[in-house]
Amino acid sequence: MEHLIRGKFHRVVINSCINHTYKYGPYSVNKNKVCLLWTGRVLESSIPKSILYSKYQRREYGMFVVRALRGVLKIRYLLLGGAVAGGSALNQKYQEWRDGLPDLKWLNDVLPENNKWQEWRGSMIDIKDNIKNNIEIDPRLKALTEAKYYEFKNWFDQRLEDAIQAAEHSESSPSNIQEVKKEVRDRSTVYAKPSAQDDKSKKSDQERLNSLQEEMMLTQIKYQKELEKLEKENKELRKQNLLLRQGRKPPLRKVKRSLIDMYSEVLDELADFDSGYNTQDQLPRVVVVGDQSSGKTSVLEMIAQARIFPRGAGEMMTRAPVKVTLSEGPYHVAQFRDSNREFDLTKEKDLAELRHEVELRMRNSVKGGKTVSNEVISMTVKGPGIQRMVLVDLPGIISTQTTDMASDTRDCIKQMTQAYMNNPNAIILCIQDGSVDAERSNVTDLVASCDPSGKRTIFVLTKVDLAEENLANPDRIRKILAGKLFPMKALGYFAVVTGRGRQDDSIQTIKDYEETFFTGSKLFKDGVIRSTQVTTRNLSLAVADCFWKMVKETVAQQADSFKARRFNLETEWKNNFPRLRELDRDELFEKARSEILDEIVNLSQVSPKQWEEVLTARIWQNMSDKVFENIYLPAAQTGSSETFNTAVDIKLRQWAEQSLPIESVESGWQTLESEFLKFFDKAKNTPDHDNIFDKLKEAVVNEAMVRHTWENKASEMLRIIQLNTLEDRTIGDKRDWDAAVKFLENSIKEKLQQSENILKELIGPSTKERWMYWKYQTEMQSRRNVVKSEIDKILYSNEKHPPDLSYDELTVIKNNVGRNDVEVDNDFIREVWRPVYRRHFLHQALGRAYDCRKAFYFYHQQMDCDCGDVVLFHRIQQMVKVTANALRQQITNREARRLDKEIKEVLEEYSQDSEKKENLLIGRRVTLAEELKRVRQIQEKLEEFIQALNKEK
């Protein structure tokens, strides 16, 4: 290719072109078929330079225009694409912001629809025309009201402007809200003087306009408050959302406890610390006392503003002290101290459930045939307008016991009431029934004995409405409220009415009835009763004032006393237990729990070989007596090998089918228990062992062992393998034969030693012991020794003597010992014969075992070797081995885990049983730590309460 075409954007070599020349455009074609693309230049010497220059210049201008157009188009595309993308993103952001706004659909219910706005607008125009044509502004009033009018108008316009803007922003208000705003402004009324012609019509129009304005104002205020609330909630939600996105948790608000709640907690701590109320360090509380059915519970309900206690017609309902903590709160609710449920006292259903719960707790607190109980039922009542105090409602004083009461009910109530009132810091609220004769009162003398000076007693006369109806002389009530009728003294005297005897009346109904009665009462009108001495409201204010006054006087003193008590206890601990940490029963129990669980872990570390060794020893220990007494000795004493083998087969099969599997399981269980207890015994020998846990550990392990049962299918599985093993009579090699012989020898030696010990106890010390150690035989032992000498002669003459003595032999023995002046009977001879013959037979069996050591060849050749007892013990030995193996597998695979589970269950039960802890964790170390902990808690709560009380001042 001779011609090279160069371009700014492309380099193209064209072999053939159209034989035309384009004057314009990106292509230029010459005769030599060389095509120039875009701004390419042709290196051709035959073309004149002027022509090339002019063509090149035109192409440069064209390319400049093309580049400019391309840039413009590129900018347009960028702008268009950016606008589309930005609009989409902006729309998405707008939708997200709109979804995050609070729901203001409720405004559709508050603000009227557009049609209603139009109707209201028309009515306002009519009112305007009517006012303009018929009402003239009084010049005398104009100057006086102009300032107030403009002040109200400006405030109203501003509030309306805010509400309209918010409504337009939320897209929930009508579209013509601006028009409504204008119409309201144009039709704002002023104080005017109506003419005398149409006074009634103008007055009704004015009232209508005023009512519309008032309704509009209320709607705006409600809308503004709701909008502010929603904005605040939305702001808080956005803040929490931002924190969650950043991976942080929103800060939790610390609930501030009220002063009375803190005080109630202190009282609860004191009640638990000293349940008998015998000490003098009790803080103030209001104790409500009175005769039965005097109305004390009704007074407490009026103070609490809720009917929270069960009622009964003529029946004792208050069977236990009820401590009620009253405090002010936004909602009227009640809650028990040991429960999280809140009862809404504004709902009758919750009130009924609360009364039922109180009654149920009272009946559950009465135990052992008692009628009343000292167990305190604690509850809190919160609500608007309730005075803060702590009241304790006690069972009413009775004068006569009914047949359904316990014999000591009257004395128990009296003692309980005196215990509460004897507290020098208790405020006594003495309730007296005004409808009965004063001479029938039981409570006034009791109060006078506990508080003779009356410095902490407030007297309350109930049922004054009935008293006014029944009493002919109202001066008697005046004397009671003046403190001149009863010998007791009091800080104040009050008269209240707690209802008309209707159980269904609400608290508000009773309040209205009380106010109505005292308003129209002759006693009040005649000046017999002062206004400050009536109604439960005045009573509650006075009691609360007295309560808090006494609290402020005594709380610091109680805090100091507990501080001194804490110092004494800490000093005692340092002197007696200087290197130990102060652990109460709960902490000690948790420490013991961890140690017990550690021992369970150690149980899993026992090796299989060790398990089989201890299982084998335990199984043979439990069944050796039965093997000797029921199988071996009866069969061996027959004297014939054929009879021996037959008897052995029968007895082994019966044993394997009946009791052997159960006995084996029992042996496995005993082994598991013994191995587990070994770890505790080993821990006792360590230097850092704490013996305070020993009693608890022992009780937990014993309880778990009693509960634990082996799997039912285990005995059935053992029965099969034991039967198969015992039926195998073959001994395969010399090693098994020697093992069986050794097993037989050891077993016989063990039984022989037991027989020697029994025989020694029967005949007493031997001749050597009598001469060397100065031991003597008793008369009975001496007689037995003489009989034994005669029995030895018989056995020496006949080594294969049968197991029983014949009649002739008994006669010979009796005659021979009679020559020595020893009188014996046949039973006495048989008593000595049994252990002597048993020792003789075991000696012979041991000799046969020695002879059978080298008899394996004769046994292998099936020759008569009289070693059937070796085969028997081989079968038993193999059975013990396979049983130990099976039990070991069951222990490691199942039983150890089941025991672990049962121990954990026992520990969990004990952890919830405070009585168990008190019985199993004992000692001065425990009681001192418990007391020290409680004293610290009480002191800290007292100091916390004092700080809050000082801040409130």
PDB file of C-alpha atoms in Angstrom, residues 12 78 101 226 338 620 712 789:
ATOM      1  CA  VAL A  12      -7.757   3.317   7.979  1.00  0.00           C
ATOM      2  CA  LEU A  78     -25.104  13.995  31.488  1.00  0.00           C
ATOM      3  CA  LEU A 101     -43.687  11.066  59.958  1.00  0.00           C
ATOM      4  CA  GLU A 226     -50.893  16.003  70.318  1.00  0.00           C
ATOM      5  CA  ASP A 338     -43.700 -10.633  95.826  1.00  0.00           C
ATOM      6  CA  TRP A 620     -18.378 -61.544  94.815  1.00  0.00           C
ATOM      7  CA  ASN A 712     -35.260 -51.787  84.069  1.00  0.00           C
ATOM      8  CA  SER A 789     -13.540 -82.415 122.116  1.00  0.00           C
TER       9      SER A 789
END
